[in-house]
Short mmCIF file of C-alpha atoms in Angstrom, two decimals:
data_model
loop_
_atom_site.label_atom_id
_atom_site.label_comp_id
_atom_site.label_asym_id
_atom_site.label_seq_id
_atom_site.Cartn_x
_atom_site.Cartn_y
_atom_site.Cartn_z
CA MET A 62 35.63 69.94 2.14
CA SER A 63 39.03 69.27 3.71
CA ALA A 64 39.56 67.33 6.88
CA THR A 65 40.69 70.53 8.64
CA ASN A 66 37.46 72.36 7.74
CA THR A 67 35.37 69.38 8.77
CA GLN A 68 37.10 69.26 12.13
CA SER A 69 36.60 73.00 12.62
CA VAL A 70 32.90 72.73 11.84
CA SER A 71 32.58 69.81 14.24
CA GLN A 72 34.34 71.69 17.03
CA TYR A 73 32.20 74.79 16.41
CA THR A 74 29.03 72.67 16.53
CA LYS A 75 30.08 71.08 19.82
CA TYR A 76 30.93 74.49 21.27
CA THR A 77 27.57 75.88 20.14
CA ASN A 78 25.70 72.93 21.64
CA ARG A 79 27.58 73.28 24.92
CA THR A 80 26.85 77.00 25.04
CA ALA A 81 23.15 76.44 24.32
CA THR A 82 22.96 73.68 26.90
CA SER A 83 24.70 75.86 29.47
CA ARG A 84 22.30 78.74 28.83
CA ALA A 85 19.27 76.46 29.00
CA THR A 86 20.55 74.91 32.21
CA SER A 87 21.18 78.28 33.84
CA GLU A 88 17.78 79.57 32.72
CA ALA A 89 16.10 76.40 33.92
CA ALA A 90 17.86 76.69 37.29
CA TRP A 91 16.79 80.32 37.62
CA VAL A 92 13.19 79.44 36.84
CA ARG A 93 13.28 76.42 39.15
CA TYR A 94 14.65 78.36 42.11
CA SER A 95 12.18 81.19 41.52
CA LEU A 96 9.26 78.78 41.55
CA ILE A 97 10.56 77.05 44.68
CA GLY A 98 11.04 80.39 46.43
CA THR A 99 7.56 81.56 45.46
CA MET A 100 6.06 78.30 46.71
CA LEU A 101 7.89 78.53 50.04
CA VAL A 102 6.80 82.14 50.56
CA PHE A 103 3.19 81.23 49.75
CA LEU A 104 3.20 78.19 52.05
CA SER A 105 4.80 80.21 54.85
CA LEU A 106 2.22 82.99 54.64
CA PHE A 107 -0.87 80.84 54.25
CA LEU A 108 0.05 77.56 55.98
CA PHE A 109 3.11 77.43 58.22
CA ILE A 110 2.75 80.78 60.01
CA PRO A 111 -1.04 80.45 60.68
CA LEU A 112 -0.56 76.87 61.87
CA ALA A 113 2.29 77.86 64.18
CA SER A 114 0.28 80.82 65.50
CA VAL A 115 -2.58 78.50 66.50
CA PHE A 116 -0.30 76.44 68.76
CA ALA A 117 1.53 79.54 70.00
CA GLU A 118 -1.73 81.19 71.07
CA ALA A 119 -3.01 77.92 72.53
CA PHE A 120 0.01 77.59 74.87
CA ARG A 121 0.52 81.30 75.50
CA LYS A 122 -0.98 81.09 79.00
CA GLY A 123 0.73 77.83 79.82
CA ALA A 124 0.06 74.12 79.51
CA GLN A 125 -2.28 74.12 82.51
CA THR A 126 -4.66 76.58 80.83
CA TYR A 127 -4.40 74.62 77.60
CA PHE A 128 -5.39 71.29 79.10
CA ALA A 129 -8.06 72.92 81.29
CA ALA A 130 -9.74 74.27 78.15
CA ILE A 131 -9.70 70.84 76.50
CA VAL A 132 -11.09 68.88 79.49
CA GLU A 133 -13.78 71.49 80.22
CA PRO A 134 -17.25 69.80 80.10
CA ASP A 135 -18.52 71.77 77.09
CA ALA A 136 -15.32 71.01 75.17
CA LEU A 137 -15.58 67.30 75.97
CA SER A 138 -19.21 67.35 74.85
CA ALA A 139 -18.18 69.01 71.57
CA ILE A 140 -15.44 66.42 71.02
CA LYS A 141 -17.86 63.58 71.74
CA LEU A 142 -20.52 64.99 69.39
CA THR A 143 -17.94 65.53 66.63
CA LEU A 144 -16.72 61.94 66.92
CA ILE A 145 -20.27 60.59 66.92
CA ALA A 146 -21.28 62.60 63.85
CA ALA A 147 -18.15 61.58 61.96
CA GLY A 148 -18.51 57.98 63.17
CA ILE A 149 -21.96 57.78 61.60
CA ALA A 150 -21.39 59.89 58.47
CA VAL A 151 -18.15 58.21 57.33
CA PRO A 152 -19.51 54.61 57.31
CA LEU A 153 -22.65 55.82 55.51
CA ASN A 154 -20.53 57.53 52.87
CA LEU A 155 -18.33 54.44 52.67
CA VAL A 156 -21.28 52.22 51.75
CA PHE A 157 -22.76 54.78 49.37
CA GLY A 158 -19.40 55.60 47.77
CA VAL A 159 -18.52 51.99 47.05
CA ALA A 160 -22.00 51.23 45.68
CA ALA A 161 -22.08 54.35 43.50
CA ALA A 162 -18.54 53.82 42.18
CA TRP A 163 -19.23 50.16 41.43
CA ALA A 164 -22.45 50.99 39.56
CA ILE A 165 -20.88 53.83 37.55
CA ALA A 166 -17.59 52.10 36.75
CA LYS A 167 -18.83 48.58 36.03
CA PHE A 168 -22.26 49.08 34.41
CA GLU A 169 -23.88 51.09 31.64
CA PHE A 170 -27.38 52.43 32.34
CA LYS A 171 -29.63 55.38 31.61
CA GLY A 172 -29.16 58.31 33.94
CA LYS A 173 -25.48 57.54 34.58
CA SER A 174 -24.39 61.11 33.84
CA PHE A 175 -27.19 62.45 36.04
CA LEU A 176 -26.02 60.24 38.92
CA ILE A 177 -22.46 61.58 38.56
CA THR A 178 -23.87 65.12 38.63
CA LEU A 179 -25.77 64.35 41.84
CA ILE A 180 -22.60 63.01 43.44
CA ASP A 181 -20.84 66.30 42.65
CA LEU A 182 -23.77 68.39 43.94
CA PRO A 183 -22.33 69.04 47.45
CA PHE A 184 -19.24 70.53 45.82
CA ALA A 185 -21.42 73.09 44.02
CA VAL A 186 -23.93 73.86 46.78
CA SER A 187 -22.91 76.04 49.72
CA PRO A 188 -22.94 74.12 53.03
CA VAL A 189 -25.13 76.86 54.50
CA ILE A 190 -27.71 76.26 51.77
CA ALA A 191 -27.58 72.54 52.52
CA GLY A 192 -28.32 73.25 56.17
CA LEU A 193 -31.21 75.55 55.25
CA ILE A 194 -32.68 72.81 53.06
CA TYR A 195 -32.84 70.47 56.05
CA VAL A 196 -34.38 73.22 58.18
CA LEU A 197 -37.00 73.75 55.46
CA MET A 198 -37.79 70.05 55.43
CA PHE A 199 -37.55 69.06 59.10
CA GLY A 200 -37.84 72.34 61.02
CA LEU A 201 -40.84 73.16 63.17
CA GLN A 202 -42.37 75.18 60.31
CA GLY A 203 -41.01 72.83 57.63
CA TRP A 204 -42.68 70.31 55.37
CA PHE A 205 -42.51 67.48 57.91
CA GLY A 206 -42.18 69.64 61.03
CA GLY A 207 -45.75 69.19 62.24
CA TRP A 208 -45.67 65.40 61.94
CA LEU A 209 -42.25 65.19 63.62
CA SER A 210 -43.42 67.40 66.45
CA ASP A 211 -46.59 65.34 66.95
CA ASN A 212 -44.50 62.16 67.19
CA ASP A 213 -41.83 63.78 69.42
CA ILE A 214 -39.07 63.22 66.86
CA LYS A 215 -36.28 65.80 66.85
CA ILE A 216 -34.06 66.23 63.81
CA ILE A 217 -33.23 69.92 63.67
CA PHE A 218 -31.27 71.19 66.71
CA ALA A 219 -30.42 67.58 67.55
CA LEU A 220 -27.96 64.85 66.61
CA PRO A 221 -29.92 63.51 63.58
CA GLY A 222 -29.81 66.91 61.88
CA ILE A 223 -26.08 67.24 62.48
CA VAL A 224 -25.50 63.77 61.04
CA LEU A 225 -27.66 64.52 57.98
CA ALA A 226 -25.83 67.78 57.30
CA THR A 227 -22.43 66.17 57.78
CA THR A 228 -23.31 63.24 55.55
CA PHE A 229 -24.53 65.54 52.78
CA VAL A 230 -21.40 67.68 52.59
CA THR A 231 -19.04 64.69 52.77
CA PHE A 232 -20.62 61.99 50.62
CA PRO A 233 -18.75 62.83 47.35
CA PHE A 234 -15.30 62.12 48.79
CA VAL A 235 -15.30 58.32 48.81
CA ALA A 236 -17.19 57.98 45.53
CA ARG A 237 -15.00 60.53 43.74
CA GLU A 238 -11.83 58.70 44.77
CA LEU A 239 -13.14 55.29 43.68
CA ILE A 240 -14.87 56.10 40.38
CA PRO A 241 -11.74 56.93 38.29
CA LEU A 242 -9.79 54.13 39.99
CA MET A 243 -12.39 51.47 39.21
CA GLN A 244 -12.88 52.77 35.68
CA ALA A 245 -9.15 52.51 35.04
CA GLN A 246 -9.06 48.94 36.39
CA GLY A 247 -11.87 47.79 34.09
CA LYS A 248 -14.11 44.82 34.81
CA GLU A 249 -12.18 41.92 33.30
CA GLU A 250 -11.11 40.50 36.68
CA GLU A 251 -14.67 40.57 38.05
CA GLU A 252 -16.00 38.88 34.91
CA ALA A 253 -13.31 36.21 35.19
CA ALA A 254 -14.26 35.58 38.83
CA LEU A 255 -17.91 35.15 37.87
CA VAL A 256 -16.99 32.76 35.07
CA LEU A 257 -14.99 30.68 37.56
CA GLY A 258 -18.08 30.37 39.75
CA ALA A 259 -17.63 33.08 42.36
CA SER A 260 -20.71 34.67 43.85
CA GLY A 261 -21.27 38.42 43.91
CA TRP A 262 -20.00 38.82 47.48
CA GLN A 263 -17.01 36.54 46.85
CA MET A 264 -16.13 38.62 43.79
CA PHE A 265 -16.35 41.82 45.82
CA TRP A 266 -14.32 40.65 48.83
CA ARG A 267 -11.63 38.76 46.91
CA VAL A 268 -11.28 40.74 43.69
CA THR A 269 -12.81 44.23 43.84
CA LEU A 270 -11.96 45.23 47.41
CA PRO A 271 -8.24 44.30 47.28
CA ASN A 272 -7.89 46.36 44.08
CA ILE A 273 -9.48 49.48 45.54
CA LYS A 274 -8.38 49.26 49.19
CA TRP A 275 -5.86 52.14 49.04
CA GLY A 276 -8.19 54.43 47.13
CA LEU A 277 -10.99 53.53 49.56
CA LEU A 278 -8.80 54.31 52.57
CA TYR A 279 -7.71 57.58 50.96
CA GLY A 280 -11.32 58.64 50.42
CA MET A 281 -12.26 57.72 53.99
CA ILE A 282 -9.41 59.82 55.40
CA LEU A 283 -10.52 62.88 53.43
CA CYS A 284 -14.16 62.23 54.30
CA ASN A 285 -13.39 61.97 58.02
CA ALA A 286 -11.33 65.17 58.02
CA ARG A 287 -14.12 67.06 56.25
CA ALA A 288 -16.75 65.65 58.61
CA MET A 289 -14.90 66.71 61.75
CA GLY A 290 -14.13 70.17 60.40
CA GLU A 291 -17.55 70.97 58.92
CA PHE A 292 -18.93 74.30 60.08
CA GLY A 293 -21.50 75.85 57.71
CA ALA A 294 -24.17 73.19 57.37
CA VAL A 295 -23.82 72.01 60.97
CA SER A 296 -24.03 75.59 62.23
CA VAL A 297 -27.45 76.00 60.60
CA VAL A 298 -29.03 72.78 61.88
CA SER A 299 -27.40 72.56 65.32
CA GLY A 300 -28.97 75.54 67.08
CA HIS A 301 -25.67 76.30 68.89
CA ILE A 302 -26.87 74.72 72.14
CA ARG A 303 -23.79 74.78 74.30
CA GLY A 304 -22.86 71.39 75.70
CA LEU A 305 -25.54 69.65 73.63
CA THR A 306 -25.36 70.40 69.89
CA ASN A 307 -22.02 72.16 69.49
CA THR A 308 -19.34 70.37 67.52
CA LEU A 309 -15.66 71.33 67.79
CA PRO A 310 -15.75 74.09 65.10
CA LEU A 311 -18.88 75.60 66.66
CA HIS A 312 -17.34 75.45 70.13
CA VAL A 313 -14.28 77.33 68.85
CA GLU A 314 -16.55 80.04 67.44
CA ILE A 315 -18.41 80.46 70.74
CA LEU A 316 -15.19 80.69 72.76
CA TYR A 317 -13.74 83.23 70.35
CA ASN A 318 -16.90 85.36 70.41
CA GLU A 319 -16.68 85.35 74.21
CA TYR A 320 -13.09 86.69 73.96
CA ASN A 321 -11.79 83.52 75.58
CA TYR A 322 -8.93 83.37 73.10
CA ALA A 323 -6.71 80.92 74.97
CA ALA A 324 -9.47 78.32 75.20
CA ALA A 325 -10.57 78.97 71.60
CA PHE A 326 -7.07 78.38 70.25
CA ALA A 327 -6.61 75.36 72.52
CA VAL A 328 -9.67 73.68 71.05
CA ALA A 329 -8.70 74.87 67.56
CA SER A 330 -5.33 73.16 68.00
CA LEU A 331 -7.18 69.83 68.17
CA LEU A 332 -8.56 70.50 64.70
CA ALA A 333 -5.08 71.53 63.56
CA LEU A 334 -3.67 68.26 64.89
CA LEU A 335 -6.41 66.45 63.01
CA ALA A 336 -5.35 68.22 59.82
CA LEU A 337 -1.71 67.24 60.36
CA LEU A 338 -2.68 63.65 61.11
CA THR A 339 -4.81 63.59 57.98
CA LEU A 340 -1.85 64.87 55.96
CA VAL A 341 0.42 62.16 57.36
CA LEU A 342 -2.11 59.40 56.69
CA LYS A 343 -2.78 60.80 53.21
CA SER A 344 0.94 60.75 52.37
CA TYR A 345 1.28 57.22 53.74
CA VAL A 346 -1.64 55.95 51.69
CA GLU A 347 -0.29 57.62 48.54
CA TRP A 348 3.13 56.04 49.18
CA GLN A 349 1.60 52.61 49.71
CA ALA A 350 -0.55 52.94 46.59
CA THR A 351 2.48 53.96 44.50
CA ARG A 352 4.52 51.12 45.95
CA ASN A 353 1.73 48.63 45.29
CA ALA A 354 1.42 49.80 41.67
CA ALA A 355 5.19 49.50 41.21
CA ASP A 356 5.17 45.95 42.62
CA ILE A 357 2.37 44.94 40.26
CA GLU A 358 4.18 46.44 37.29
CA LYS A 359 7.37 44.60 38.29
CA GLU A 360 5.49 41.32 38.55
CA ILE A 361 4.02 41.82 35.09
CA LYS A 362 7.47 42.53 33.62
CA ASP A 363 8.93 39.45 35.33
CA GLU A 364 6.17 37.27 33.89
CA VAL A 365 6.75 38.67 30.41
#
């Protein structure tokens, strides 16, 4: 083949490659912009517009009406009860989640798969069913109802029942965040700490906890948001006693059913603010975790 033919073939090949690349780029851009547009439309319809409408309805009658609805005694009682329930449920789930994740990730034992299934159970069971289970167990006509009544112990339609229901629906969050993280990290560092003479608690505080701190914080944020926003299970066990056993979601329902829309949306805006705060904290924790992983990877490369 002559040099002229070779050059022509080479030019034709380059032209063909440029044309194919141009077509692929234009098609990829079209697909990319279509997906972005679809995502924005979806988020606008199901997230941005409803969220904006909550605050718009909350302030429709003015800031004075808004703040009056929030500082109303029943609303303050609902806020207090929500904080108490979450303040008890989240630490309980923290302890259980760390213990369960440590056992599953670091040890091999019979019934391990069954334990993982039990952890996932609240994801499969309706919160209403969970509340009914507690009523069946601790209600006046329940299995332990007679004994509880004789000893003047109140669980259903009282704070203990709300805490139990909240703890049940939220306990997978911490464990489910930690289990894959601890499995990926392995157990070599803990074994090395034990070989060097560290006790179990020293190993946990100085080796395990620093490695899982961002995942642990992430799970706690999600757990707290779910605890404060829980409706189904708490609705069953609370009894809807206004000013006594109503949490924030239940108080919103009562206000809405009474056609007190301004107050209902004002209280609902507190839950919306909680959701936004949770989103910000979640993004911050993810950023810190990614940054921490990048720093560790850089240190390893520098050592090599």
